[in-house]
Short mmCIF file of C-alpha atoms and ligand atoms in Angstrom, two decimals:
data_model
loop_
_atom_site.label_atom_id
_atom_site.label_comp_id
_atom_site.label_asym_id
_atom_site.label_seq_id
_atom_site.Cartn_x
_atom_site.Cartn_y
_atom_site.Cartn_z
CA MET A 16 80.02 105.43 100.42
CA ALA A 17 78.22 102.86 102.71
CA ALA A 18 77.68 99.75 102.15
CA ALA A 19 74.34 98.70 99.92
CA GLU A 20 72.50 96.20 101.76
CA LYS A 21 70.50 94.73 99.05
CA THR A 22 72.04 93.61 95.40
CA LEU A 23 69.56 92.88 93.36
CA LEU A 24 70.38 91.19 89.29
CA VAL A 25 66.90 92.84 87.10
CA ASP A 26 65.89 91.48 84.66
CA CYS A 27 63.30 93.18 82.71
CA ASP A 28 61.72 94.50 79.29
CA THR A 29 62.62 97.23 80.27
CA GLY A 30 59.05 99.46 78.70
CA VAL A 31 57.77 102.91 81.23
CA ASP A 32 57.08 101.65 84.38
CA ASP A 33 60.26 99.40 84.15
CA ALA A 34 62.40 102.69 83.19
CA ILE A 35 60.75 104.21 86.34
CA ALA A 36 61.39 101.23 88.40
CA LEU A 37 65.32 101.47 87.46
CA LEU A 38 65.49 104.80 87.96
CA TYR A 39 63.65 104.03 91.27
CA LEU A 40 66.62 101.70 92.49
CA LEU A 41 69.77 103.26 90.73
CA ALA A 42 69.02 106.01 93.26
CA ASP A 43 68.75 103.79 96.09
CA PRO A 44 73.01 104.30 98.27
CA LYS A 45 71.45 100.90 100.11
CA VAL A 46 71.50 98.94 96.75
CA GLU A 47 73.53 97.75 94.82
CA VAL A 48 72.36 96.91 90.68
CA CYS A 49 74.35 93.94 89.68
CA GLY A 50 72.92 93.14 86.91
CA ILE A 51 70.87 93.96 84.29
CA THR A 52 69.08 91.52 81.67
CA THR A 53 66.72 91.84 78.73
CA VAL A 54 63.62 89.92 77.71
CA PHE A 55 61.27 90.41 74.93
CA GLY A 56 57.81 92.29 76.59
CA ASN A 57 56.65 95.16 76.63
CA ILE A 58 59.23 95.98 73.35
CA SER A 59 62.12 93.02 72.01
CA ALA A 60 65.13 92.40 74.48
CA THR A 61 67.46 94.37 72.31
CA MET A 62 65.58 97.44 72.25
CA ALA A 63 65.15 97.05 76.16
CA ALA A 64 68.37 96.60 76.17
CA ARG A 65 69.67 99.68 74.62
CA ASN A 66 66.94 101.54 76.48
CA THR A 67 68.10 99.43 79.37
CA LEU A 68 71.47 101.26 79.01
CA CYS A 69 69.98 105.46 78.03
CA VAL A 70 67.99 104.66 81.60
CA LEU A 71 71.90 104.51 83.03
CA ASP A 72 73.00 107.38 81.49
CA VAL A 73 70.30 109.58 82.10
CA ALA A 74 71.29 108.00 85.44
CA GLY A 75 74.50 109.11 85.81
CA ARG A 76 75.49 105.47 85.64
CA THR A 77 77.47 104.39 81.74
CA GLY A 78 79.22 101.63 82.31
CA SER A 79 79.33 100.88 85.83
CA VAL A 80 76.13 98.15 85.41
CA PRO A 81 76.25 95.19 83.35
CA VAL A 82 73.82 94.49 80.49
CA ALA A 83 72.78 91.61 78.08
CA VAL A 84 69.83 90.30 75.93
CA GLY A 85 67.57 87.41 76.70
CA SER A 86 65.55 85.72 74.82
CA GLU A 87 63.29 87.25 71.79
CA VAL A 88 60.22 84.71 71.80
CA THR A 89 58.95 82.00 74.34
CA LEU A 90 60.16 79.21 76.35
CA THR A 91 58.13 77.44 73.63
CA GLY A 92 59.28 79.62 71.05
CA GLU A 93 56.65 81.45 70.27
CA ALA A 94 57.01 84.99 68.64
CA PRO A 95 56.03 87.42 70.59
CA VAL A 96 53.12 90.23 70.61
CA HIS A 97 55.25 93.26 72.31
CA GLY A 98 53.51 96.16 74.01
CA THR A 99 54.08 99.67 72.69
CA HIS A 100 49.85 100.30 72.41
CA VAL A 101 51.30 100.82 76.28
CA HIS A 102 54.37 102.36 76.27
CA GLY A 103 55.12 103.81 72.98
CA SER A 104 57.04 102.91 69.62
CA ASN A 105 60.42 102.73 71.19
CA GLY A 106 59.28 101.22 74.91
CA LEU A 107 59.91 104.07 76.36
CA GLY A 108 56.91 106.92 75.72
CA GLY A 109 57.61 107.90 72.16
CA VAL A 110 60.85 110.06 73.77
CA LYS A 111 63.58 110.92 71.50
CA LEU A 112 66.66 109.09 72.76
CA SER A 113 70.43 109.97 72.25
CA ALA A 114 71.70 106.79 71.44
CA PRO A 115 73.38 105.56 74.34
CA ALA A 116 76.80 105.34 76.15
CA GLY A 117 77.19 101.63 76.74
CA ARG A 118 77.02 98.66 75.83
CA PRO A 119 75.20 94.99 75.55
CA GLU A 120 77.76 91.96 76.94
CA THR A 121 78.20 89.57 74.94
CA VAL A 122 76.92 86.85 77.47
CA SER A 123 72.80 86.08 77.05
CA ALA A 124 70.98 87.09 80.02
CA ALA A 125 70.58 83.82 81.32
CA GLU A 126 73.84 82.99 80.62
CA MET A 127 74.48 86.66 82.82
CA ILE A 128 71.64 85.09 85.65
CA VAL A 129 73.79 82.28 86.14
CA ARG A 130 77.12 83.40 86.30
CA THR A 131 75.89 85.89 89.35
CA ALA A 132 74.52 83.56 91.18
CA ARG A 133 77.37 81.27 90.81
CA GLU A 134 79.90 84.09 91.95
CA ARG A 135 77.25 85.22 94.59
CA PRO A 136 75.84 82.21 96.03
CA GLY A 137 73.64 83.41 98.55
CA LYS A 138 73.95 86.96 98.10
CA VAL A 139 71.98 87.78 94.68
CA HIS A 140 68.33 88.70 95.02
CA MET A 141 66.23 88.45 91.30
CA LEU A 142 63.71 91.45 90.47
CA ALA A 143 62.30 90.15 87.97
CA THR A 144 59.82 92.95 85.59
CA GLY A 145 59.07 91.38 82.45
CA PRO A 146 57.70 87.64 81.00
CA LEU A 147 59.36 84.84 83.63
CA THR A 148 61.37 83.03 79.99
CA ASN A 149 64.98 84.17 80.89
CA LEU A 150 64.44 82.77 84.34
CA ALA A 151 63.04 79.86 83.15
CA VAL A 152 66.34 80.07 80.72
CA ALA A 153 68.21 79.66 83.31
CA LEU A 154 66.49 77.68 85.08
CA ARG A 155 67.93 74.99 82.48
CA LEU A 156 71.11 75.98 82.94
CA GLU A 157 71.09 75.59 86.35
CA PRO A 158 68.81 73.24 87.69
CA LYS A 159 70.60 74.41 91.10
CA LEU A 160 69.27 78.14 90.52
CA PRO A 161 66.93 77.85 93.41
CA GLN A 162 69.83 77.68 96.10
CA LEU A 163 73.26 79.77 94.51
CA ILE A 164 69.32 82.98 94.71
CA ALA A 165 68.95 84.38 97.67
CA GLY A 166 65.10 84.72 97.07
CA VAL A 167 63.04 86.23 93.84
CA THR A 168 61.08 89.06 93.54
CA ILE A 169 58.41 88.89 90.11
CA MET A 170 56.15 92.02 89.01
CA GLY A 171 52.96 89.80 87.48
CA GLY A 172 50.36 88.41 87.39
CA ALA A 173 46.41 88.69 89.40
CA ALA A 174 45.12 86.79 92.60
CA SER A 175 41.94 87.93 93.17
CA ALA A 176 41.99 91.32 90.91
CA PRO A 177 40.89 91.02 86.52
CA GLY A 178 43.97 90.83 84.56
CA ASN A 179 44.76 93.67 82.12
CA VAL A 180 45.51 92.01 78.76
CA THR A 181 42.32 89.52 78.58
CA PRO A 182 40.23 89.22 81.95
CA ALA A 183 42.16 86.49 83.57
CA ALA A 184 45.80 86.92 82.24
CA GLU A 185 48.04 90.13 83.38
CA ALA A 186 50.89 90.68 80.43
CA ASN A 187 54.38 89.40 81.81
CA VAL A 188 52.13 86.50 82.34
CA TRP A 189 50.24 86.54 79.53
CA HIS A 190 53.07 87.03 77.76
CA ASP A 191 54.64 83.28 78.73
CA PRO A 192 52.91 81.04 81.07
CA GLU A 193 55.24 77.78 81.15
CA ALA A 194 58.32 80.32 81.59
CA ALA A 195 56.19 81.19 84.10
CA GLN A 196 54.61 77.91 85.41
CA ALA A 197 58.82 76.38 85.32
CA VAL A 198 59.85 80.05 87.48
CA PHE A 199 56.82 79.66 90.10
CA SER A 200 56.89 75.80 90.62
CA ALA A 201 61.15 76.06 91.32
CA PRO A 202 61.83 75.79 94.98
CA TRP A 203 62.68 79.07 95.64
CA ALA A 204 61.72 81.42 97.81
CA THR A 205 58.92 84.18 94.96
CA THR A 206 57.21 87.39 96.41
CA LEU A 207 54.79 88.66 93.69
CA VAL A 208 53.77 91.53 93.47
CA PRO A 209 50.40 91.03 91.27
CA LEU A 210 47.55 93.95 89.78
CA ASP A 211 46.17 93.10 93.08
CA ALA A 212 48.10 95.61 95.12
CA THR A 213 50.43 96.87 91.92
CA MET A 214 46.52 98.72 91.01
CA GLY A 215 46.37 100.13 94.04
CA GLU A 216 49.82 102.22 93.44
CA VAL A 217 48.18 105.15 91.38
CA MET A 218 50.79 108.24 90.36
CA SER A 219 48.79 111.34 89.20
CA GLU A 220 49.03 114.32 87.07
CA GLN A 221 50.02 116.37 89.72
CA GLN A 222 52.86 114.16 90.61
CA ARG A 223 54.07 113.97 87.28
CA LEU A 224 53.96 117.41 86.55
CA SER A 225 55.80 117.46 90.11
CA LEU A 226 58.39 115.41 88.56
CA ALA A 227 58.68 118.05 85.17
CA ALA A 228 59.45 120.96 87.00
CA SER A 229 61.95 119.01 88.98
CA ARG A 230 65.52 120.69 88.49
CA SER A 231 66.67 116.51 88.65
CA PRO A 232 67.43 115.61 84.43
CA THR A 233 66.17 111.81 86.15
CA ALA A 234 63.55 113.91 87.36
CA ARG A 235 62.74 115.38 83.94
CA PHE A 236 63.12 111.84 81.83
CA ALA A 237 61.08 110.06 84.11
CA ALA A 238 57.26 112.85 83.31
CA ALA A 239 58.18 112.90 79.49
CA ILE A 240 58.74 109.23 79.00
CA LEU A 241 55.10 108.84 81.26
CA ASP A 242 53.17 111.79 79.35
CA HIS A 243 52.55 107.87 76.65
CA TYR A 244 52.00 105.85 79.05
CA PHE A 245 49.83 107.91 81.04
CA ASP A 246 47.55 108.72 77.90
CA PHE A 247 47.02 105.07 78.02
CA TYR A 248 45.80 104.72 81.57
CA THR A 249 43.39 107.98 81.35
CA PRO A 250 40.48 105.06 79.68
CA ILE A 251 41.13 102.68 82.81
CA PHE A 252 41.19 105.52 85.55
CA GLY A 253 38.58 108.02 84.32
CA ARG A 254 41.58 110.49 85.19
CA ARG A 255 45.55 111.12 83.66
CA SER A 256 47.54 109.31 86.64
CA CYS A 257 49.17 105.66 86.18
CA PRO A 258 49.98 102.33 87.82
CA CYS A 259 53.23 102.50 89.87
CA HIS A 260 53.90 98.12 88.29
CA ASP A 261 57.43 97.43 88.01
CA ALA A 262 58.70 99.63 90.39
CA LEU A 263 56.49 98.83 93.47
CA ALA A 264 58.39 94.96 92.52
CA ALA A 265 61.32 97.74 93.22
CA GLY A 266 60.36 98.50 96.37
CA VAL A 267 58.82 95.30 97.76
CA ALA A 268 62.73 93.63 96.56
CA THR A 269 64.52 96.63 98.07
CA GLY A 270 62.48 96.16 101.49
CA GLU A 271 60.72 99.55 101.73
CA VAL A 272 57.22 99.40 100.34
CA VAL A 273 56.00 96.76 103.97
CA PRO A 274 53.46 94.68 102.17
CA GLN A 275 50.18 95.92 104.43
CA ARG A 276 48.17 92.51 103.57
CA ALA A 277 50.32 89.11 101.90
CA MET A 278 50.05 85.80 102.15
CA THR A 279 51.98 82.69 101.61
CA VAL A 280 51.05 80.11 98.92
CA GLY A 281 50.36 77.44 96.05
CA ILE A 282 50.87 79.49 92.65
CA THR A 283 49.93 77.42 89.32
CA VAL A 284 49.72 79.40 85.71
CA GLU A 285 47.22 78.56 83.55
CA THR A 286 48.86 77.41 80.19
CA GLY A 287 45.72 75.86 78.90
CA CYS A 288 44.63 77.57 75.00
CA GLY A 289 41.23 78.66 76.14
CA PRO A 290 40.20 81.99 77.62
CA ALA A 291 42.29 81.53 81.32
CA ARG A 292 45.25 80.81 79.49
CA GLY A 293 48.04 82.91 81.31
CA ALA A 294 45.68 83.77 84.71
CA THR A 295 47.83 82.51 88.43
CA ILE A 296 45.28 80.77 90.41
CA CYS A 297 46.74 81.45 93.86
CA ASP A 298 45.63 79.61 96.27
CA LEU A 299 44.13 82.31 99.09
CA ARG A 300 41.72 79.76 100.51
CA GLY A 301 42.87 80.00 103.31
CA SER A 302 42.05 83.33 103.98
CA TYR A 303 38.70 82.15 104.74
CA ARG A 304 39.93 80.55 107.97
CA GLY A 305 42.24 84.24 108.54
CA GLU A 306 44.96 82.08 108.05
CA GLN A 307 48.68 83.88 106.44
CA ARG A 308 50.37 80.28 105.06
CA GLN A 309 49.78 77.48 102.91
CA PRO A 310 52.00 74.78 104.52
CA GLY A 311 55.23 73.82 103.01
CA ALA A 312 54.37 77.37 100.07
CA THR A 313 56.74 78.97 99.15
CA CYS A 314 55.53 81.68 97.53
CA THR A 315 54.46 84.89 98.66
CA VAL A 316 51.77 87.22 97.09
CA VAL A 317 51.43 90.84 98.00
CA LEU A 318 47.32 92.12 97.54
CA GLU A 319 47.54 95.20 98.64
CA THR A 320 49.92 97.22 100.47
CA SER A 321 49.55 101.13 101.58
CA GLY A 322 48.94 102.83 97.73
CA ARG A 323 51.09 106.10 98.86
CA PHE A 324 54.15 105.17 96.72
CA ALA A 325 53.98 107.15 93.66
CA GLU A 326 54.79 110.39 96.36
CA ASP A 327 58.39 107.97 97.50
CA ILE A 328 59.40 107.79 94.08
CA VAL A 329 58.84 111.38 92.68
CA ARG A 330 60.58 111.84 96.65
CA ARG A 331 63.51 109.84 95.22
CA LEU A 332 63.41 110.78 91.57
CA VAL A 333 63.27 115.20 92.38
CA GLY A 334 66.66 114.05 94.97
CA GLY A 335 68.47 112.14 92.43
CA PRO A 336 71.63 113.11 90.20
CA GLY A 337 72.05 116.72 89.54
CA ALA A 338 69.01 117.65 91.25
C1 BDR B 21 53.28 95.23 83.61
O1 BDR B 21 53.14 94.39 82.25
C2 BDR B 21 53.98 95.71 81.41
O2 BDR B 21 53.45 96.38 80.58
C3 BDR B 21 54.66 96.63 82.66
O3 BDR B 21 55.89 97.25 82.41
C4 BDR B 21 54.75 95.55 84.12
O4 BDR B 21 55.87 95.35 84.11
C5 BDR B 21 52.73 95.17 84.45
O5 BDR B 21 51.28 94.52 83.44
CA1 CA B 22 58.01 95.39 83.30
#
């Protein structure tokens, strides 16, 4: 097999779209997923790890990727609010799962992030598709982390788009605004894939049914876990469909998705207790002058992608193991 072109350490709260993102990455021969860490969010970090291990089994990758459990509470110690109404009681659409063959590592998520970054300085790229608590804890453990990590791609926030938990806030940032603020203010190259982009990448019921009809067990598993997720999004879009939030961030992280519109700007997270708590305030004022980059900024905000990414996901999963 050819050497992987990108090494990714994925931090996620394995609900439905995180699982799709993982399956998408695990089926890419150009990507090495060198570790997966889990965080509370859609469900508990412990259940997210269990779901991740199940996803590895489905992908035929049992035991090949270390999994570590991370934070169950916010950076400030607040109790979590889980998103089971979106992702189902077990985080994977309520689909009955066999017990996973693998087990999580004994190190914590933040320790695994720091250890991996130290072992392979400058080589590992992080993809975060859940609340940013583990990354914020890792930054506390190793303040030089931004110099050790090649870059960070994050699914989260809303630049000009409406929020999805409140009118102002997107779920991953809303779950732990203090952690998000710590991550956005760290001096690393960050790419944010917010709702502005992800709500424009929609999978149709026809595409889900083509996954269900596939010979690939990976594709059929994806179709099954997506069923409940489609139910949640049906009243939002007015038709059976769902956005490809976390998989889009995965595609951006690997370079397979090239943004059609992006700006490199400062980001501040609202951490007050008012109605805008968890809002990501992206300084897009340069757009009035046609500027794409704010001097000194290190965070690139993806504002628009092609709108055709679901086709790539379907093609990848239908061609997956066992097809
Ligand atoms: C994000 O929140 C979670 O529900 C999804 O997994 C995704 O990471 C979308 O706002
Ligand atoms: Ca997620």
